[in-house]
Tab-separated table of C-alpha atoms in Angstrom:
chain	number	residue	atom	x	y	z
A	19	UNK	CA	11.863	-8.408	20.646
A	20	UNK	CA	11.136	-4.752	20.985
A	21	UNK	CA	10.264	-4.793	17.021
A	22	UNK	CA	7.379	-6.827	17.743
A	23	UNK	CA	5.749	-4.488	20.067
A	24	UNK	CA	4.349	-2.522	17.307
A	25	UNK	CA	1.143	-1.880	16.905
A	26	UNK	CA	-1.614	-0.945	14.113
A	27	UNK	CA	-0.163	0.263	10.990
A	28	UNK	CA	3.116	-0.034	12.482
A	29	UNK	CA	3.192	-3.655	13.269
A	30	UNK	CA	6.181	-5.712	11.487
A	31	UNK	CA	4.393	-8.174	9.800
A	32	UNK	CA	2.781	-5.279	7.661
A	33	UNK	CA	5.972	-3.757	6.781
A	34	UNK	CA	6.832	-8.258	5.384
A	35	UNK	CA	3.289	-8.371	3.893
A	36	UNK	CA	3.703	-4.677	2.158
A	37	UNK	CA	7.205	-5.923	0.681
A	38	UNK	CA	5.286	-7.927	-2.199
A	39	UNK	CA	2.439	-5.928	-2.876
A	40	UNK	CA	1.893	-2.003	-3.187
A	41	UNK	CA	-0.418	-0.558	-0.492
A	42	UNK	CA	-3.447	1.364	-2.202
A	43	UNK	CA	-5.226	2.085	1.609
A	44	UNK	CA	-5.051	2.181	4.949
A	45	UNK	CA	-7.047	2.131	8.306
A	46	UNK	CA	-6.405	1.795	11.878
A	47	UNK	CA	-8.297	2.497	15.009
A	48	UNK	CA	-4.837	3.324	17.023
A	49	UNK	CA	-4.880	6.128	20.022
A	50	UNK	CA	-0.988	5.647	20.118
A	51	UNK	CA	1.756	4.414	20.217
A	52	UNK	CA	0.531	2.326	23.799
A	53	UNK	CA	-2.102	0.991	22.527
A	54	UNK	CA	-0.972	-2.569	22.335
A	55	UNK	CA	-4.369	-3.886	20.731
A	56	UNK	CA	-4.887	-1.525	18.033
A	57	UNK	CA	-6.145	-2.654	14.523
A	58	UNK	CA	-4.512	-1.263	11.195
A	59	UNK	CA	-6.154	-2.751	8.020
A	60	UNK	CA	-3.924	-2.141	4.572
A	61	UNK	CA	-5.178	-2.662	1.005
A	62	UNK	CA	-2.696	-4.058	-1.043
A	63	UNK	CA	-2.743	-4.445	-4.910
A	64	UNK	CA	-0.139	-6.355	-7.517
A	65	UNK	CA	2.113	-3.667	-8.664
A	66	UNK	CA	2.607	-6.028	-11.626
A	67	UNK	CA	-1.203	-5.646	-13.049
A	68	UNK	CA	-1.129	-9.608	-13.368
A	69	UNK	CA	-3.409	-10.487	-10.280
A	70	UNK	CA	-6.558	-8.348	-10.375
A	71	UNK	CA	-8.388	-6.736	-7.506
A	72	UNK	CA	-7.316	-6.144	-4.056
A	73	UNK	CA	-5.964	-7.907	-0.972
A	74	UNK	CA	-6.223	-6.918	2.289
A	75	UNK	CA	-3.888	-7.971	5.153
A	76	UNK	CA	-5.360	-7.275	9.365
A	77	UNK	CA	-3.459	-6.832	12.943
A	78	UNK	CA	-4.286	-6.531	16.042
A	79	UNK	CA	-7.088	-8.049	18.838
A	80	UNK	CA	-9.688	-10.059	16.504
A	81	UNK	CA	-12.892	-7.845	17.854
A	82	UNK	CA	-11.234	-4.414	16.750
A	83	UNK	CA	-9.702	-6.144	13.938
A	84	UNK	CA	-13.354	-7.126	13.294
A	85	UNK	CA	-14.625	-3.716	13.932
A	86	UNK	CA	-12.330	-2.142	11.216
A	87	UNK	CA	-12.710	-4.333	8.245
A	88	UNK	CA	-16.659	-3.421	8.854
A	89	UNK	CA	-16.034	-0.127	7.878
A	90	UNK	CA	-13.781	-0.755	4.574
A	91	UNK	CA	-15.586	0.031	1.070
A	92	UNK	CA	-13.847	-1.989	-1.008
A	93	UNK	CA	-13.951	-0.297	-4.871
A	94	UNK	CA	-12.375	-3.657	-6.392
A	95	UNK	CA	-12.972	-7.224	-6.613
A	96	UNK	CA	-11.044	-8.725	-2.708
A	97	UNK	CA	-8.720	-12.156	-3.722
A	98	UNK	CA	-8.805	-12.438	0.007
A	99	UNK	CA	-7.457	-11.485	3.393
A	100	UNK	CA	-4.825	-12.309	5.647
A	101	UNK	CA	-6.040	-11.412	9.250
A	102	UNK	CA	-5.369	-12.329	12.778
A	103	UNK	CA	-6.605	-15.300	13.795
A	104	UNK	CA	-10.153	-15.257	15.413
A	105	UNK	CA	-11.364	-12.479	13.360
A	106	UNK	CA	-13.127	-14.385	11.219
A	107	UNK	CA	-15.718	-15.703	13.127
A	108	UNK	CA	-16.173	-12.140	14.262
A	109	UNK	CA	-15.980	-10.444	11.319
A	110	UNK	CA	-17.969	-13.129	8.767
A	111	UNK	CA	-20.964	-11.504	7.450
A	112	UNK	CA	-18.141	-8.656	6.117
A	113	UNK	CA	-15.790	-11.073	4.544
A	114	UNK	CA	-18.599	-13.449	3.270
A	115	UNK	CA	-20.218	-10.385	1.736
A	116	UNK	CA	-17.212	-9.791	-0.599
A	117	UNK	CA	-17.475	-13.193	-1.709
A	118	UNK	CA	-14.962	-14.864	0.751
A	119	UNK	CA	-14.609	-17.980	2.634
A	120	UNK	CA	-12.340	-19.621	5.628
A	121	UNK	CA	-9.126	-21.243	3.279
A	122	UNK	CA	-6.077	-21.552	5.733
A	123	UNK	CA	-4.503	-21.036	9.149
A	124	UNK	CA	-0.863	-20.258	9.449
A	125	UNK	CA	1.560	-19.047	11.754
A	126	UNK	CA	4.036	-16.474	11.483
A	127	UNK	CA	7.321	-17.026	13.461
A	128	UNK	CA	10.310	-14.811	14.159
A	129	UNK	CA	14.180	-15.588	16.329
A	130	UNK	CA	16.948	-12.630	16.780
A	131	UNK	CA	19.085	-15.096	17.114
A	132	UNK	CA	21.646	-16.225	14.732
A	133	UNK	CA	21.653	-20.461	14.910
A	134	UNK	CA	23.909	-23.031	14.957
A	135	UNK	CA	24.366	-24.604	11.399
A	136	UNK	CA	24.091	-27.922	12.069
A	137	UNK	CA	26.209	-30.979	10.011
A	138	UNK	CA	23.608	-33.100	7.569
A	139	UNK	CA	25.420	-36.001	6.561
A	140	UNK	CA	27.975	-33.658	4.970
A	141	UNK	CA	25.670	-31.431	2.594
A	142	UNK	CA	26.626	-28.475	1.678
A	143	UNK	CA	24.950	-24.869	1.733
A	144	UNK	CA	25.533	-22.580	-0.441
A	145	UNK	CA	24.295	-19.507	-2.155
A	146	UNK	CA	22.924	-19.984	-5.421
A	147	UNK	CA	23.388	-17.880	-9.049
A	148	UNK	CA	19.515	-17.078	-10.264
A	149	UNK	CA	21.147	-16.888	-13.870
A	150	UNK	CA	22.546	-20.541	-13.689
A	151	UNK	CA	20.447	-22.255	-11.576
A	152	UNK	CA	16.807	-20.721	-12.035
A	153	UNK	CA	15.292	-23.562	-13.829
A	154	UNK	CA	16.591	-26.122	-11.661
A	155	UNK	CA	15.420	-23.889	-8.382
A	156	UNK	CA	12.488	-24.256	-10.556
A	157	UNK	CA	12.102	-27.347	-10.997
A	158	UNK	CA	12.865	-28.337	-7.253
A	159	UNK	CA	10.189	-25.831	-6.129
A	160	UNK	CA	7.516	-27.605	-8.188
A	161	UNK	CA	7.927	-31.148	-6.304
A	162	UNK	CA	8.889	-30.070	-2.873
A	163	UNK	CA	6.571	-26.719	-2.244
A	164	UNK	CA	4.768	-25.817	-5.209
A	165	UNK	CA	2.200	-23.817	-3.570
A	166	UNK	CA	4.903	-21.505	-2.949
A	167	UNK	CA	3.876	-18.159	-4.667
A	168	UNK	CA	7.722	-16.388	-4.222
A	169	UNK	CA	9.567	-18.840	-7.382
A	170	UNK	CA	12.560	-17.805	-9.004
A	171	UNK	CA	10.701	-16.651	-11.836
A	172	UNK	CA	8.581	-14.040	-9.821
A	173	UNK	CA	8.920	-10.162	-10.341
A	174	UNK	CA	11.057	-9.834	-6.965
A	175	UNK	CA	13.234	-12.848	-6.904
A	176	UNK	CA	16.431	-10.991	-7.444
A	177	UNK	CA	16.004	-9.289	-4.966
A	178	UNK	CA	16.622	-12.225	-2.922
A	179	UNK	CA	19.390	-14.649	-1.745
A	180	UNK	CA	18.745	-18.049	-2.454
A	181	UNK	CA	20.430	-20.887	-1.140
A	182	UNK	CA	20.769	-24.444	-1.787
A	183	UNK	CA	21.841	-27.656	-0.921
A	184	UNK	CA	23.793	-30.077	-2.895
A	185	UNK	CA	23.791	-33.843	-2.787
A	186	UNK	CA	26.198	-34.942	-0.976
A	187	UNK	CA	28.295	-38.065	-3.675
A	188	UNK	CA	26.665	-40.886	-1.074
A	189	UNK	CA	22.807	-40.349	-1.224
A	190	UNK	CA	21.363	-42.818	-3.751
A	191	UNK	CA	19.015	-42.167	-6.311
A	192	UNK	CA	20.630	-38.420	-6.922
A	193	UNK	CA	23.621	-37.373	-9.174
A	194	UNK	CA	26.297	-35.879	-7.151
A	195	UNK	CA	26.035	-32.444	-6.752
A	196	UNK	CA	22.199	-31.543	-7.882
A	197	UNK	CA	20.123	-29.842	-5.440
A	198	UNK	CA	18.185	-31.302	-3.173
A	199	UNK	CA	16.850	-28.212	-1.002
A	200	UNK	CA	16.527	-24.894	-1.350
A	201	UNK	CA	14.844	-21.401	0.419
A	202	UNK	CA	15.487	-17.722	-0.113
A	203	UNK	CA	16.267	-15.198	2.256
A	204	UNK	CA	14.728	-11.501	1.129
A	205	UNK	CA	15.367	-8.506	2.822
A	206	UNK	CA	12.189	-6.384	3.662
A	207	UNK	CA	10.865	-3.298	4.961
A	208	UNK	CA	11.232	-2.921	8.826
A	209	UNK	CA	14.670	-4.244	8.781
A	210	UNK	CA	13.994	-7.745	8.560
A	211	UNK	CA	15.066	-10.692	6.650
A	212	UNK	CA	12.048	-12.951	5.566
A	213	UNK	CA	12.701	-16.536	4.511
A	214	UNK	CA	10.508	-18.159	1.998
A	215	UNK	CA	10.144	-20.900	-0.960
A	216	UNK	CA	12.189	-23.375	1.056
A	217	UNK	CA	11.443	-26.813	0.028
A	218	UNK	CA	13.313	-30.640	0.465
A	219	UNK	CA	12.609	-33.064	-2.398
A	220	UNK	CA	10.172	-35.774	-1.110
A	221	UNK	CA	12.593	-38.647	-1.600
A	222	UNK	CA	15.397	-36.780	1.151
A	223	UNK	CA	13.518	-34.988	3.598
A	224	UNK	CA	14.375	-36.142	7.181
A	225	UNK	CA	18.089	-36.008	6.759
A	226	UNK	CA	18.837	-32.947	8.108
A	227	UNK	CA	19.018	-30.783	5.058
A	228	UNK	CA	16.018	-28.738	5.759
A	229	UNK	CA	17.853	-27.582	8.980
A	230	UNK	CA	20.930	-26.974	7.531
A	231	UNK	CA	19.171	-24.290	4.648
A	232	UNK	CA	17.342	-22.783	7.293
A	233	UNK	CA	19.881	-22.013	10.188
A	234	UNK	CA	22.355	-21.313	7.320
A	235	UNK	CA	20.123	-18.777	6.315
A	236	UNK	CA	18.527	-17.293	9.436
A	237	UNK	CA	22.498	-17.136	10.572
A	238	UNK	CA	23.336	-14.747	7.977
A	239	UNK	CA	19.826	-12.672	7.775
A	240	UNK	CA	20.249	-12.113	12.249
A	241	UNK	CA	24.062	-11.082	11.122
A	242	UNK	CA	22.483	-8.868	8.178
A	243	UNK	CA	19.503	-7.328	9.621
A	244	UNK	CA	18.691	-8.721	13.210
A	245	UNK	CA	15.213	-9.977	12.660
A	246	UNK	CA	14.478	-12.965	10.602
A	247	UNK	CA	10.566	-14.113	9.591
A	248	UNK	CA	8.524	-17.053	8.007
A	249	UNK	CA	5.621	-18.697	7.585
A	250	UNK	CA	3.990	-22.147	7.719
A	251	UNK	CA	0.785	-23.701	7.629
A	252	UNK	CA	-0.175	-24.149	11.299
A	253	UNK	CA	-0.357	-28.089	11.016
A	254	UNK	CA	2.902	-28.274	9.615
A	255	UNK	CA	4.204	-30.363	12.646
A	256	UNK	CA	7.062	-30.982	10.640
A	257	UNK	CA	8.819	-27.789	10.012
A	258	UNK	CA	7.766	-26.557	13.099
A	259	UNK	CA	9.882	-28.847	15.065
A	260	UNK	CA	12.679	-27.867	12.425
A	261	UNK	CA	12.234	-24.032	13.097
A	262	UNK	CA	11.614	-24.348	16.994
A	263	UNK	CA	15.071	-26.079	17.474
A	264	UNK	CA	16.825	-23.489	15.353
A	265	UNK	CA	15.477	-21.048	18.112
A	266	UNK	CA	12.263	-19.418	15.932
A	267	UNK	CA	9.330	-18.636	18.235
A	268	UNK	CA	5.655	-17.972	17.289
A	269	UNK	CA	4.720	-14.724	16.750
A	270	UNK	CA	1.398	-14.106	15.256
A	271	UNK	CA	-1.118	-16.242	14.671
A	272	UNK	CA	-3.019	-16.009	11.073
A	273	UNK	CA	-6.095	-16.827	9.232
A	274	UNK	CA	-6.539	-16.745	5.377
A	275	UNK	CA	-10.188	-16.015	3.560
A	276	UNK	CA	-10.196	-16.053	-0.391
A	277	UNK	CA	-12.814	-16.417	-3.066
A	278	UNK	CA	-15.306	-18.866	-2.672
């Protein structure tokens, strides 16, 4: 995966993380293009104006990683940071001193290579119209994943695909035809494809339909663009077997830090 031999400034998941948010700054402590450990620090802020202050994303080897964010002035209020993870421990008295502490650990994986869609008990994937089915994506969204922070209603959601899957007529407890999974597929800087706000109602998960949404999609964003991302909490055992079989490997491990 020669796009994930970038380094610094350059790495991919920067060019994912930079998709959402407008960078205001950057550092790195790069000597080139070999340097495989280098740091690069970015300051991102809400182009929207609704989230105040800044966030800051981190790459690279935790003790440069460290290293750098001790010489960043932030002239803003920090929500947090997204950084490699085993910088924190390192790098505590900085992040503590702009009012942060430890939240979550996640990991970032990546596959090149377009899955199999596999058959769940005949339900069907499809892409999805924002301007019909918003409010039901919506409502989905809330009971399955609603820490997700990339809903339909977000400033960027057209700029996505989202897909769904429908009920197949012989699942009880559903009308026929009503979603009962869904994820979006958005296309971001460093030719990639990232996948995000998937989510299986409660009452169906474990039938296959998470797997289905997911290849479907990873399918078309490898045909698309040749990289496909995501995210998960790292003790998400669950979706992690999901992604591994589809052929996703890990990529980067993360930490989170927000206010305390």
């Amino acid at each position: 995966m020669t796009r994930l031999g970038r380094h610094g400034l350059d790495h991919v998941f920067h060019a994912v993380r930079t998709d959402f948010l407008d960078v205001a700054r950057s550092w790195t402590d790069s000597t080139g293009p070999d340097d495989a450990g280098a740091a690069g620090v970015v300051e991102l802020a809400d182009p929207t104006g609704e989230r105040a202050g800044r966030v800051y994303a981190a790459v690279g080897e935790p003790a440069r990683v460290a290293a750098l964010l001790g010489t960043v002035t932030p002239d803003d209020t920090v929500r947090g940071v997204t950084i490699t993870r085993g910088s924190g421990v390192l790098a505590g008295e900085t992040l503590s001193g702009w009012g942060l502490a430890p939240d979550a650990t996640w990991d970032r994986m990546v596959t090149e290579t377009a899955p199999k869609v596999p058959d769940a008990a005949g339900a069907v994937v499809e892409l999805l119209d924002l301007d019909r089915d918003a409010d039901e994506i919506a409502d989905l969204l809330a009971l399955a994943n609603p820490s997700t922070r990339q809903g339909v209603h977000g400033p960027r959601a057209r700029r996505a695909r989202w897909y769904g899957v429908r009920v197949p007529p012989e699942v009880p407890g559903r009308s026929s035809g009503s979603l009962v999974a869904v994820g979006s597929a958005m296309p971001v800087p460093g030719d990639a494809v990232h996948l995000g706000s998937i989510g299986t109602l409660p009452a169906v998960r474990g039938r296959g339909y998470a797997g289905a949404l997911t290849a479907r999609m990873a399918a078309d964003g490898v045909d698309e663009r040749g990289l496909v991302t995501l995210g998960l909490y790292h003790d998400n055992v669950a979706a992690r077997r999901v992604y591994e079989r589809l052929g996703f490997v890990l990529a980067h491990e993360v930490e989170t830090w927000h206010r305390a």
